[in-house]
Coordinates of C-alpha atoms in Angstrom, one line a residue:
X1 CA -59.3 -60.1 1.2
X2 CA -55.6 -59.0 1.4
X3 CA -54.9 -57.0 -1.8
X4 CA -55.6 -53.5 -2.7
X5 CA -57.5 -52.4 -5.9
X6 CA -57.5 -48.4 -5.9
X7 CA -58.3 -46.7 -2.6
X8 CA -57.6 -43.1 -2.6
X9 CA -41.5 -42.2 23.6
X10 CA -41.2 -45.7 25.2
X11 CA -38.9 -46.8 22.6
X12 CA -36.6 -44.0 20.9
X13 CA -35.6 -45.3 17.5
X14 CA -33.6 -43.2 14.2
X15 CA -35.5 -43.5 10.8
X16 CA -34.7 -47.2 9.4
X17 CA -33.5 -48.8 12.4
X18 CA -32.9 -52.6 12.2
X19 CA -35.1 -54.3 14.5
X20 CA -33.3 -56.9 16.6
X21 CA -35.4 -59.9 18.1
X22 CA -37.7 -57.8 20.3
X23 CA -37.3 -58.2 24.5
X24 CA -40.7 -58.6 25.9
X25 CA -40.8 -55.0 26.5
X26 CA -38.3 -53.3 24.0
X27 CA -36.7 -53.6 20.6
X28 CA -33.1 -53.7 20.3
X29 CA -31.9 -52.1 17.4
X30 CA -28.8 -51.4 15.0
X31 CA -28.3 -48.4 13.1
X32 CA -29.3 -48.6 9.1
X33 CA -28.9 -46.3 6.1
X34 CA -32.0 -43.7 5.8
X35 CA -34.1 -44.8 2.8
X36 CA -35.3 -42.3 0.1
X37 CA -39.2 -43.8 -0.7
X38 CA -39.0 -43.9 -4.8
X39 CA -42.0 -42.0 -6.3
X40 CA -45.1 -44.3 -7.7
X41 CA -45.1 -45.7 -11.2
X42 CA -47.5 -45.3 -13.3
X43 CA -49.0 -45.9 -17.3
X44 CA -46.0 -43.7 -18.4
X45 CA -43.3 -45.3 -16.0
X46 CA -40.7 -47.8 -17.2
X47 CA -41.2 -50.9 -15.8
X48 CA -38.2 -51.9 -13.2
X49 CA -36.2 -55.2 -14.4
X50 CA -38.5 -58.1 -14.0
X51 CA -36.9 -61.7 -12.5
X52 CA -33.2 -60.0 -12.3
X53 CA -32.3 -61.6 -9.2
X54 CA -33.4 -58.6 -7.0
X55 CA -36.5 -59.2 -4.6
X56 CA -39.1 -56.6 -5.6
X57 CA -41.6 -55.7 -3.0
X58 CA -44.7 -54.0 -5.1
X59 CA -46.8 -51.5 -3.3
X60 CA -49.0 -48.6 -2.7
X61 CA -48.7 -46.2 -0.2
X62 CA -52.3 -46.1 0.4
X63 CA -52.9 -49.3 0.9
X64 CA -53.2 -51.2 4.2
X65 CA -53.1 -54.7 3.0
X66 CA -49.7 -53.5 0.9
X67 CA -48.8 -51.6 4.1
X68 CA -48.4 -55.0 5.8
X69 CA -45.5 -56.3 3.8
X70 CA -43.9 -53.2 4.0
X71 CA -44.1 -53.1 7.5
X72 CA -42.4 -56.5 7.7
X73 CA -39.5 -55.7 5.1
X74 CA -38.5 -53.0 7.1
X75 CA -38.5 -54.4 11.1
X76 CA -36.3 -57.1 9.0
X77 CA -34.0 -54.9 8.3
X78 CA -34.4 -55.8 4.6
X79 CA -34.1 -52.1 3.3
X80 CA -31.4 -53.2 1.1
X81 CA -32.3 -56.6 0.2
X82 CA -35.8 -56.0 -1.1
X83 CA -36.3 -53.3 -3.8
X84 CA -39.7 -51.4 -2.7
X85 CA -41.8 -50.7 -6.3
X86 CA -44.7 -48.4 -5.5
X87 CA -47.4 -48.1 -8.2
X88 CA -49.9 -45.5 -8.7
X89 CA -53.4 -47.9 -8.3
X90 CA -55.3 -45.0 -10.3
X91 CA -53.0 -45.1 -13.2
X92 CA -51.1 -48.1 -13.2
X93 CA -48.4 -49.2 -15.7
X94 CA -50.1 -51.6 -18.2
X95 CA -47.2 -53.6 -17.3
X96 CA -47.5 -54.5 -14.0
X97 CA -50.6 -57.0 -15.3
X98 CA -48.9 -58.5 -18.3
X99 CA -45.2 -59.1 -17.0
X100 CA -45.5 -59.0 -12.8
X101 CA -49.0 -59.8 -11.9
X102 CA -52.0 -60.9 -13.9
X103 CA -54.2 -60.5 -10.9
X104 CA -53.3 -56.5 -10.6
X105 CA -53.3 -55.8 -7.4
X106 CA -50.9 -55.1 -4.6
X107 CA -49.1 -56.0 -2.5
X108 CA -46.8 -58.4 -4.8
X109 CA -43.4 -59.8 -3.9
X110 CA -40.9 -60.9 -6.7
X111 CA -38.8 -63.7 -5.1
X112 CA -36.9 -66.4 -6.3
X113 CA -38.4 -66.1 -10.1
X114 CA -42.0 -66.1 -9.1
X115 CA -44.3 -63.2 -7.5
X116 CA -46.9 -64.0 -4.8
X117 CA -49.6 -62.3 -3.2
X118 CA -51.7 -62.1 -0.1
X119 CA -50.7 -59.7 2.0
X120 CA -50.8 -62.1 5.4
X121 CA -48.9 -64.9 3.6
X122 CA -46.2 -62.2 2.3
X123 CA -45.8 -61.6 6.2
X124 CA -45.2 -64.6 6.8
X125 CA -43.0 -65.8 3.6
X126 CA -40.9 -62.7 3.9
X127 CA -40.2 -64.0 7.9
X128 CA -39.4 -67.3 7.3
X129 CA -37.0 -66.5 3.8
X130 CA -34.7 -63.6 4.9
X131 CA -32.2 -63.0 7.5
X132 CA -33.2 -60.3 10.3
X133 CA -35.0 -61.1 13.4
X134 CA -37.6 -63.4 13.5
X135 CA -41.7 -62.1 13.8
X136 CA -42.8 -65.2 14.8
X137 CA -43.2 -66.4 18.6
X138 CA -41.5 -69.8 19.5
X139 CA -43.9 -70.4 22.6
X140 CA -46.4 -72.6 20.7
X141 CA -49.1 -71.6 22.9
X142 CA -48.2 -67.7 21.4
X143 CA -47.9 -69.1 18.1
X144 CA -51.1 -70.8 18.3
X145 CA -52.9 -67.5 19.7
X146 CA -51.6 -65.6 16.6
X147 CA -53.0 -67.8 14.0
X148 CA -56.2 -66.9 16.1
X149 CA -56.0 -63.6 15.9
X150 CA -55.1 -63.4 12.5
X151 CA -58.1 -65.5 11.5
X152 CA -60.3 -63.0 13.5
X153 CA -58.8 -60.3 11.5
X154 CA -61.8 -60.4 8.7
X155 CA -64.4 -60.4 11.5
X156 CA -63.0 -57.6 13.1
X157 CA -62.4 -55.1 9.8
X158 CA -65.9 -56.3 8.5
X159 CA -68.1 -55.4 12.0
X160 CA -66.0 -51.9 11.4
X161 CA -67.0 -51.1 8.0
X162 CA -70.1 -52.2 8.5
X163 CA -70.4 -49.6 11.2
X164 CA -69.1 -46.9 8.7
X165 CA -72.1 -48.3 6.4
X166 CA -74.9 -47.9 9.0
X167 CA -75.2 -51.6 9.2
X168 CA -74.6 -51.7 12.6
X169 CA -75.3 -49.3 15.3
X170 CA -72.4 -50.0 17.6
X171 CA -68.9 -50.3 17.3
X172 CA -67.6 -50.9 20.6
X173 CA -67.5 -54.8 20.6
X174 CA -65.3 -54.9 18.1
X175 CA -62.4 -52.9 19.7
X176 CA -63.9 -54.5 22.8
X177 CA -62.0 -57.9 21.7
X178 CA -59.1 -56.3 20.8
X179 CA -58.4 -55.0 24.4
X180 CA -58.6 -58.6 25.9
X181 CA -56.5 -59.6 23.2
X182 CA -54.1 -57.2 24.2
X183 CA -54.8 -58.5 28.0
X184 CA -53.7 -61.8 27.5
X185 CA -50.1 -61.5 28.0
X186 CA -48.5 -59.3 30.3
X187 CA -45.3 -59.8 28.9
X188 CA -44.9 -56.7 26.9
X189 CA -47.8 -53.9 24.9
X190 CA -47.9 -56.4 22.4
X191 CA -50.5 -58.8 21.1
X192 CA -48.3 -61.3 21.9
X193 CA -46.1 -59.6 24.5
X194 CA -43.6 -59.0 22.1
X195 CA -43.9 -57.4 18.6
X196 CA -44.9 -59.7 16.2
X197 CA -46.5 -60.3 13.0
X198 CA -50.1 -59.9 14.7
X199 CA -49.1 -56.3 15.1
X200 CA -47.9 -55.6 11.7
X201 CA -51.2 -57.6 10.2
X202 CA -53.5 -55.3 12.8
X203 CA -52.1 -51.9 12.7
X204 CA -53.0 -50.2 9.3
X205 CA -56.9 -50.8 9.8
X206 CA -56.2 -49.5 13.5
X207 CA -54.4 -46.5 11.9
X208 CA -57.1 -45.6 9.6
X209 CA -60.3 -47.3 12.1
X210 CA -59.3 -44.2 14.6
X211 CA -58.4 -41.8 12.8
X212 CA -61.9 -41.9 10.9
X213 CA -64.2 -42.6 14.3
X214 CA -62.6 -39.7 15.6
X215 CA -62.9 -37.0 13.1
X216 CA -66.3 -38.6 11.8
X217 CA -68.3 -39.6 14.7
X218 CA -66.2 -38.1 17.6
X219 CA -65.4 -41.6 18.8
X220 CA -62.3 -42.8 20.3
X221 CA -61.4 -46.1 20.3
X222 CA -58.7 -45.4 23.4
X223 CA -61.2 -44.3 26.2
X224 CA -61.9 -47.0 28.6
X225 CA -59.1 -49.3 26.5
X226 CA -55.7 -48.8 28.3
X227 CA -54.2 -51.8 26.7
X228 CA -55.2 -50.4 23.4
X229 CA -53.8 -46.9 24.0
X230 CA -50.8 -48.5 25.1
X231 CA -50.5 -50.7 22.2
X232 CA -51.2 -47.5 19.8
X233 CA -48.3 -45.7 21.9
X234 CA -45.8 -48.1 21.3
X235 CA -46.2 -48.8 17.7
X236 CA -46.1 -45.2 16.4
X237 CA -42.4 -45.1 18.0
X238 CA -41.6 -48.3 15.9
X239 CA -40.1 -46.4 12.6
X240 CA -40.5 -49.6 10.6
X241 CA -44.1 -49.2 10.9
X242 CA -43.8 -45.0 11.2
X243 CA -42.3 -44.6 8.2
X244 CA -45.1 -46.2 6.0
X245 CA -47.6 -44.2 7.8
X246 CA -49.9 -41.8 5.5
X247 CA -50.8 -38.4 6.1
X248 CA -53.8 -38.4 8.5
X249 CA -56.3 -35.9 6.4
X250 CA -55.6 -38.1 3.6
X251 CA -56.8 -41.3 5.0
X252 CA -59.5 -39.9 6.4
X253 CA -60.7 -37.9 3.3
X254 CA -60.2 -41.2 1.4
X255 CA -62.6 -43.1 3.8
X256 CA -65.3 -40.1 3.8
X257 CA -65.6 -40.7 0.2
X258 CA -66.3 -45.1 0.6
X259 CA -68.3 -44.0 4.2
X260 CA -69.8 -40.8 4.3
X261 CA -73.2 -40.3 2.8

């Protein structure tokens, strides 16, 4: 599942920086306009024009799986070439369904006369479709490793809700396999090396994942993980992915409410 329903330095960068094609160990970057994030719509918002010619990026700033695009639209440096349209998932614009979306969830992208979902394939559409540096390896031994750890994705977020259920009694496995994955390359703190579209498809569960095992059951997923906590580290100093990041007592109030007995 990639869509949302309703859910409640190393590397100095300036807000909405242009992300050049990432060095194994850095990110080159050129300067870009600061952008203003529009408030949500909701069931008494306007919609925006529909199939104008404008790519429309449709989120919610809760969502992880919406985060992803997001995330990807900005290390693009596609600020100004894809419109971001937040909606309010608790009260959304009737709208949305009958003239964006039938399926009414997020994240959406309105390209080309036609809207797709999925938040992985919108990764990788919005890579291969607009200009700005590429989130894709070239090595095909690297690109063959990220189609692995994308399909391990599901695996991993399930064995960690199911933890937060009381399904299972351990978590450590599961960010176990995400330190050798971050092992494999010692190229840069990256999954792959370099940043890539494994780290913008991994980091919003990460985001959330620690934030709740800390404050819930005094866990943290860094101790005895230096790859990880390096990892961590050097994406919170990558303002394409900062600047979608949601206040901390919100996303972990949000998962007490699904988690918390």
């Amino acid at each position: 599942m990639s869509l949302c329903f309703q859910l409640p330095s190393k590397f100095p960068l300036n807000i909405h920086l242009r992300c050049s094609k990432p060095t194994p160990t850095s990110l080159s970057v050129t300067a870009s306009r600061s952008e203003v994030l529009p408030p949500a719509l909701d069931s008494s918002s306007e919609p925006p024009p529909i199939f104008d010619g404008i790519p429309k990026l449709y989120i919610s700033y809760s969502c992880p799986y919406a985060q992803r695009p997001w995330i990807a639209r900005n290390c693009k440096g596609l600020q100004d070439t894809i419109k971001l349209v937040p909606i309010d998932l608790k009260n959304r614009p009737a709208w949305y369904k009958e003239k964006v979306y039938p399926a009414n969830k997020v994240p959406a992208l309105e390209h080309n006369n036609e809207v797709k979902g999925e938040s992985l394939d919108l990764i990788k559409y919005i890579d291969s479709n607009f200009e700005g540096p590429s989130l894709f390896p070239d090595d095909p031994s690297k690109r063959e490793f990220s189609e692995e750890l994308l399909s391990h994705l599901d695996t991993f977020y399930k064995t960690v809700t199911s933890y937060f259920k009381g399904e299972k009694e351990d978590v450590g496995a599961a960010f176990d396999s995400i330190e050798t994955a971050l092992s494999k390359y010692g190229d840069g703190p990256f999954f792959l090396g370099q940043f890539s579209l494994v780290d913008i498809a991994y980091v919003p569960f990460v985001e959330r994942f620690q934030l709740f095992l800390l404050e819930v059951k005094s866990y943290d997923i860094t101790t005895g993980r230096p790859k990880l906590a390096a990892w961590i580290e050097e994406m919170n100093q990558i303002e394409g992915y900062k600047v979608t990041k949601r206040d901390p007592n919100e996303l972990v109030e949000g998962y007490k409410k699904r988690y918390s007995s």
